[in-house]
Coordinates of C-alpha atoms in Angstrom, one line a residue:
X1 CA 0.0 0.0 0.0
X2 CA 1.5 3.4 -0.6
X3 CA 1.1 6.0 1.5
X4 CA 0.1 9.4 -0.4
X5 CA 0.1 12.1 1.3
X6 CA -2.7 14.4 1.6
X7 CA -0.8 17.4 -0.3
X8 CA -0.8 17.3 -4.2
X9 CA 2.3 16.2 -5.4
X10 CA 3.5 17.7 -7.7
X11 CA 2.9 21.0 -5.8
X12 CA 1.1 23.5 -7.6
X13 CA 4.1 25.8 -8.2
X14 CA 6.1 22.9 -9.7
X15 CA 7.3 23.2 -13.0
X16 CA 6.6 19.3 -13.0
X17 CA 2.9 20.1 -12.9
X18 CA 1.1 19.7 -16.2
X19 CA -0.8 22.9 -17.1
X20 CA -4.4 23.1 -17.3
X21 CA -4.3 23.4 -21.3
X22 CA -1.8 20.5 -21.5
X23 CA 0.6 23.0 -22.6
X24 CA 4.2 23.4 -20.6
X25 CA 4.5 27.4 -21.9
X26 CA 7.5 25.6 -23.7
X27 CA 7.6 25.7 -27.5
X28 CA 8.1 22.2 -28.9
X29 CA 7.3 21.2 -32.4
X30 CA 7.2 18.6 -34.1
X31 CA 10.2 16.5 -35.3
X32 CA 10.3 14.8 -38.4
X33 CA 11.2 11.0 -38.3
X34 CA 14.8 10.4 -37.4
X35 CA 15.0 13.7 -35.8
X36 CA 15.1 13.0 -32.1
X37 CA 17.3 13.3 -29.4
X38 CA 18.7 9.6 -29.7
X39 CA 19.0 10.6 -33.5
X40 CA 21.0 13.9 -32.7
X41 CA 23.5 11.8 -29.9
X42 CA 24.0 9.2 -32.7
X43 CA 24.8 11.9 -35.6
X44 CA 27.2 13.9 -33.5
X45 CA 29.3 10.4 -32.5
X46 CA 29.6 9.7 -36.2
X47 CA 32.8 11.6 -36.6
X48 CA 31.7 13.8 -39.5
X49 CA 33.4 17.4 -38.6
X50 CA 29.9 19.7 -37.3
X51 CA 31.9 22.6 -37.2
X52 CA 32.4 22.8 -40.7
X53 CA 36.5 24.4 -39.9
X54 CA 37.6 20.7 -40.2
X55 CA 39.0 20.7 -36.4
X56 CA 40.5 24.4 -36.5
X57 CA 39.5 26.2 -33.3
X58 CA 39.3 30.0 -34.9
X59 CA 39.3 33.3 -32.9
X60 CA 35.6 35.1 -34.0
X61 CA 34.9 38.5 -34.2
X62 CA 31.1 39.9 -34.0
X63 CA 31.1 41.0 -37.4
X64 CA 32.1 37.7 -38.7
X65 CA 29.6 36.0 -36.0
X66 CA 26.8 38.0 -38.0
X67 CA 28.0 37.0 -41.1
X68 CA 26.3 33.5 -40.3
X69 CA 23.0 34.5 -39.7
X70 CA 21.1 31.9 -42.6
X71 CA 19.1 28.6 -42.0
X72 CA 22.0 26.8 -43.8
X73 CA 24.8 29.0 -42.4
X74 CA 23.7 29.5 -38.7
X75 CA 26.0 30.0 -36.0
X76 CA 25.3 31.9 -32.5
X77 CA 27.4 32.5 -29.4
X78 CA 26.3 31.3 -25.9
X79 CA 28.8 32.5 -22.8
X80 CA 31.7 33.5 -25.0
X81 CA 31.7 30.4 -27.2
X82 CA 30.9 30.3 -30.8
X83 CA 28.5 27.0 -32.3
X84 CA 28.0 26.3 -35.7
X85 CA 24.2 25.3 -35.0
X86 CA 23.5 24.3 -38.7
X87 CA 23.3 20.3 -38.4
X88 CA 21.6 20.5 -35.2
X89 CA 18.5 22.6 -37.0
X90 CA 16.0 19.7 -38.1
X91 CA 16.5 18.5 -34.1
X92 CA 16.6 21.0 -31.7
X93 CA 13.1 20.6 -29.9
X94 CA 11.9 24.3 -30.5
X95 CA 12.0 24.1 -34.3
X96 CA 14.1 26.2 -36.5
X97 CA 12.3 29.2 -35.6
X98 CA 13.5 29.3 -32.2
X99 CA 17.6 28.6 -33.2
X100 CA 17.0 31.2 -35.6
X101 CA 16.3 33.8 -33.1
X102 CA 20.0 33.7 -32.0
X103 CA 21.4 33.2 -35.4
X104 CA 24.4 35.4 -35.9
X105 CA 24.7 37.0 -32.5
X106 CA 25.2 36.2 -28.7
X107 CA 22.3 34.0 -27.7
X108 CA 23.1 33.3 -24.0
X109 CA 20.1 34.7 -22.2
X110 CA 17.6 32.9 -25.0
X111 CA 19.4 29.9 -24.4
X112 CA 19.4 30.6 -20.5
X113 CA 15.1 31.4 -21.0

């Protein structure tokens, strides 16, 4: 027998709670078959270079940082390190809309949000 106790569980404040609407004020979308996380752990391991620099590590200014600002030449900066976020478009949980909003500039505090 378990013993439940008489407050809800999770709390109300939880961010565990599910929302009335069934919605978690996150913005998931839907990803395409082959797309998911597993997918995306699998891909990176595969040894093909992400980076596109072929292992170089390169020092990046801001105004070559905005350079890359297109769905198929996307990088953003998050605490002072530069990604090449281009293969990781079709699986990032938030769609391509929401990597876009940091393409070409410092997208720490979207990234923190």
């Amino acid at each position: 027998m378990l013993n439940i106790p008489s407050q809800s569980f999770p709390a109300p404040s939880s961010q565990q709670r599910v929302s009335p609407s069934g919605q978690s004020g996150r913005n998931k979308v839907a990803l395409k078959p082959g797309h998911s996380l597993m997918d995306w752990i699998r891909f990176a391991k595969c040894g093909k270079d992400l980076t596109g620099l072929r292992g170089r590590l390169i020092e990046v200014t801001q105004d070559e940082l905005q350079k890359h600002n297109k769905r198929d030449d996307c990088w953003t900066c998050i605490r002072g390190m530069v990604y090449n976020v281009t293969p990781y478009m079709d699986y990032h949980p938030g769609g391509e809309e929401e990597l876009m909003k940091a393409a070409g500039i410092d997208g720490t505090d979207l990234f923190d949000q």
